[in-house]
GROMACS .gro file of C-alpha atoms in nm:
model
  170
    1MET     CA    1   7.359   7.277 -10.970
    2PHE     CA    2   7.016   7.236 -10.670
    3ARG     CA    3   6.721   7.068 -10.810
    4LEU     CA    4   6.427   6.906 -10.648
    5THR     CA    5   6.214   6.751 -10.850
    6THR     CA    6   5.813   6.649 -10.795
    7GLU     CA    7   5.550   6.492 -11.007
    8ARG     CA    8   5.495   6.809 -11.199
    9LEU     CA    9   5.726   7.070 -11.076
   10PHE     CA   10   6.110   7.111 -10.994
   11LEU     CA   11   6.273   7.332 -10.759
   12ARG     CA   12   6.618   7.518 -10.829
   13HIS     CA   13   6.851   7.802 -10.702
   14PHE     CA   14   6.706   8.129 -10.855
   15LEU     CA   15   6.869   8.316 -11.144
   16THR     CA   16   6.892   8.680 -11.251
   17THR     CA   17   6.662   8.587 -11.547
   18ASP     CA   18   6.405   8.484 -11.279
   19HIS     CA   19   6.365   8.924 -11.224
   20GLY     CA   20   6.063   8.914 -11.459
   21PRO     CA   21   5.837   8.630 -11.334
   22MET     CA   22   5.915   8.723 -10.961
   23CYS     CA   23   5.807   9.082 -11.041
   24ARG     CA   24   5.463   8.959 -11.170
   25ILE     CA   25   5.431   8.783 -10.846
   26PHE     CA   26   5.554   9.036 -10.601
   27CYS     CA   27   5.368   9.298 -10.755
   28ASP     CA   28   5.005   9.122 -10.768
   29ALA     CA   29   4.793   9.251 -10.520
   30ASP     CA   30   4.619   8.942 -10.433
   31VAL     CA   31   4.940   8.752 -10.373
   32MET     CA   32   5.055   8.964 -10.171
   33ARG     CA   33   4.739   9.088  -9.962
   34PHE     CA   34   4.850   8.872  -9.662
   35SER     CA   35   5.237   8.999  -9.655
   36ASP     CA   36   5.409   9.349  -9.693
   37GLY     CA   37   5.170   9.453 -10.005
   38ILE     CA   38   5.291   9.494 -10.362
   39GLN     CA   39   5.681   9.527 -10.417
   40THR     CA   40   5.861   9.751 -10.670
   41LYS     CA   41   6.127   9.605 -10.929
   42GLU     CA   42   6.415   9.709 -10.750
   43TRP     CA   43   6.286   9.558 -10.426
   44VAL     CA   44   6.246   9.246 -10.626
   45HIS     CA   45   6.615   9.265 -10.757
   46SER     CA   46   6.740   9.304 -10.414
   47TRP     CA   47   6.518   8.987 -10.304
   48LEU     CA   48   6.687   8.794 -10.553
   49HIS     CA   49   7.038   8.874 -10.465
   50THR     CA   50   6.967   8.811 -10.086
   51CYS     CA   51   6.846   8.465 -10.187
   52PHE     CA   52   7.206   8.451 -10.361
   53GLU     CA   53   7.365   8.519 -10.058
   54ARG     CA   54   7.112   8.287  -9.876
   55TYR     CA   55   7.255   7.984 -10.060
   56GLN     CA   56   7.600   8.086  -9.986
   57THR     CA   57   7.558   8.160  -9.601
   58TRP     CA   58   7.295   7.929  -9.504
   59GLY     CA   59   7.339   7.634  -9.767
   60PHE     CA   60   6.978   7.689  -9.806
   61GLY     CA   61   6.672   7.975  -9.907
   62PRO     CA   62   6.386   8.025 -10.124
   63TYR     CA   63   6.370   7.816 -10.469
   64ALA     CA   64   6.256   7.899 -10.781
   65VAL     CA   65   5.889   7.658 -10.859
   66ILE     CA   66   5.908   7.567 -11.214
   67GLU     CA   67   5.604   7.368 -11.396
   68GLN     CA   68   5.768   7.092 -11.564
   69SER     CA   69   5.520   7.120 -11.895
   70THR     CA   70   5.577   7.447 -11.953
   71GLN     CA   71   5.922   7.583 -11.772
   72SER     CA   72   5.746   7.862 -11.666
   73VAL     CA   73   5.855   7.998 -11.276
   74LEU     CA   74   5.520   7.987 -11.085
   75GLY     CA   75   5.659   8.145 -10.810
   76TYR     CA   76   5.908   8.018 -10.484
   77CYS     CA   77   5.904   7.761 -10.178
   78GLY     CA   78   6.194   7.688  -9.962
   79LEU     CA   79   6.363   7.779  -9.619
   80PHE     CA   80   6.427   8.109  -9.443
   81PHE     CA   81   6.627   8.139  -9.126
   82PHE     CA   82   6.543   8.303  -8.801
   83PRO     CA   83   6.817   8.350  -8.602
   84ASP     CA   84   6.581   8.500  -8.308
   85LEU     CA   85   6.212   8.459  -8.369
   86ALA     CA   86   6.051   8.470  -7.998
   87GLY     CA   87   6.381   8.367  -7.842
   88GLN     CA   88   6.482   8.087  -8.032
   89ALA     CA   89   6.636   8.009  -8.406
   90GLU     CA   90   6.373   7.873  -8.635
   91VAL     CA   91   6.402   7.763  -9.007
   92GLU     CA   92   6.050   7.861  -9.135
   93ILE     CA   93   5.938   7.705  -9.458
   94GLY     CA   94   5.778   7.938  -9.667
   95TYR     CA   95   5.580   7.966 -10.037
   96ARG     CA   96   5.384   8.206 -10.283
   97LEU     CA   97   5.264   8.130 -10.602
   98ALA     CA   98   5.146   8.327 -10.899
   99THR     CA   99   4.774   8.344 -10.907
  100VAL     CA  100   4.734   8.126 -11.204
  101ALA     CA  101   4.916   7.834 -11.006
  102TRP     CA  102   4.648   7.847 -10.733
  103GLY     CA  103   4.413   7.569 -10.673
  104LYS     CA  104   4.611   7.321 -10.846
  105GLY     CA  105   4.803   7.148 -10.535
  106TYR     CA  106   5.137   7.314 -10.658
  107ALA     CA  107   5.223   7.454 -10.332
  108THR     CA  108   5.119   7.140 -10.139
  109GLU     CA  109   5.368   6.943 -10.392
  110ALA     CA  110   5.668   7.204 -10.349
  111ALA     CA  111   5.608   7.256  -9.973
  112GLN     CA  112   5.627   6.855  -9.933
  113ALA     CA  113   5.947   6.832 -10.147
  114VAL     CA  114   6.135   7.117  -9.962
  115ARG     CA  115   6.018   6.948  -9.600
  116ASP     CA  116   6.162   6.602  -9.733
  117TYR     CA  117   6.460   6.793  -9.822
  118ALA     CA  118   6.504   6.983  -9.513
  119PHE     CA  119   6.475   6.679  -9.286
  120ARG     CA  120   6.640   6.419  -9.481
  121ILE     CA  121   6.953   6.581  -9.640
  122LEU     CA  122   6.997   6.951  -9.446
  123GLY     CA  123   6.918   6.739  -9.129
  124ILE     CA  124   6.657   6.992  -8.993
  125GLU     CA  125   6.440   6.882  -8.674
  126ARG     CA  126   6.201   7.124  -8.672
  127LEU     CA  127   6.050   7.372  -8.930
  128ILE     CA  128   5.788   7.650  -8.881
  129ALA     CA  129   5.566   7.814  -9.077
  130ILE     CA  130   5.443   8.190  -8.999
  131ILE     CA  131   5.125   8.224  -9.158
  132ASP     CA  132   4.836   8.511  -9.145
  133PRO     CA  133   4.534   8.368  -8.955
  134ALA     CA  134   4.298   8.490  -9.229
  135ASN     CA  135   4.514   8.334  -9.511
  136THR     CA  136   4.325   7.993  -9.516
  137ALA     CA  137   4.485   7.829  -9.849
  138SER     CA  138   4.818   7.863  -9.677
  139ILE     CA  139   4.690   7.712  -9.348
  140ARG     CA  140   4.573   7.432  -9.581
  141VAL     CA  141   4.879   7.370  -9.750
  142ALA     CA  142   5.073   7.361  -9.403
  143THR     CA  143   4.852   7.101  -9.248
  144LYS     CA  144   4.823   6.897  -9.593
  145ILE     CA  145   5.227   6.868  -9.526
  146GLY     CA  146   5.169   6.736  -9.149
  147MET     CA  147   5.203   7.106  -8.980
  148LYS     CA  148   5.031   7.145  -8.660
  149TYR     CA  149   4.940   7.490  -8.497
  150GLU     CA  150   5.166   7.590  -8.196
  151LYS     CA  151   5.090   7.940  -8.090
  152ASP     CA  152   5.071   8.338  -8.228
  153ILE     CA  153   5.309   8.548  -8.249
  154MET     CA  154   5.365   8.920  -8.297
  155LEU     CA  155   5.600   9.004  -8.536
  156GLU     CA  156   5.749   9.388  -8.542
  157GLY     CA  157   5.549   9.599  -8.727
  158TYR     CA  158   5.261   9.395  -8.789
  159SER     CA  159   4.866   9.524  -8.653
  160HIS     CA  160   4.784   9.162  -8.562
  161PRO     CA  161   4.948   8.826  -8.442
  162ASP     CA  162   5.029   8.552  -8.707
  163HIS     CA  163   5.002   8.184  -8.637
  164ILE     CA  164   5.274   7.943  -8.602
  165TYR     CA  165   5.254   7.603  -8.755
  166VAL     CA  166   5.513   7.356  -8.674
  167ILE     CA  167   5.656   7.001  -8.788
  168THR     CA  168   5.886   6.820  -8.659
  169THR     CA  169   6.129   6.492  -8.718
  170ALA     CA  170   6.043   6.352  -8.393
   0.00000   0.00000   0.00000
């Protein structure tokens, strides 16, 4: 089974038993304020099943972030494939953690592990992060793992452009 281990965390494929912890994350208005807003339990169920499909189809996806000391699911960090984002295929590194995990460096720790896995094991040469310009905490995580602002992008259905941050192996 897939597993990445860091100093304080481990990341693994999602399990059906992760529905409850992920509901607490996706149904939290603070966590979801820079996204599509709070989600329903049914939406979370569908999201988890999409994760299972992505592992099979892409060979990667979002991974459950687990605090080693408590075995608690803190959220996710992982990779998302976009076949056509502004005219090119891209792999995004994305992360979202429960508010109890904020300010502890967990997102950076998880994102570094996923970045290294993508480059060293999967052979991906370019990663992006799509970040709301007001989400300064997410921007800090991206820059801490070596990403640089590249451009703005207007995604379908959005009212304002997001920033694209990039890191490459070159």
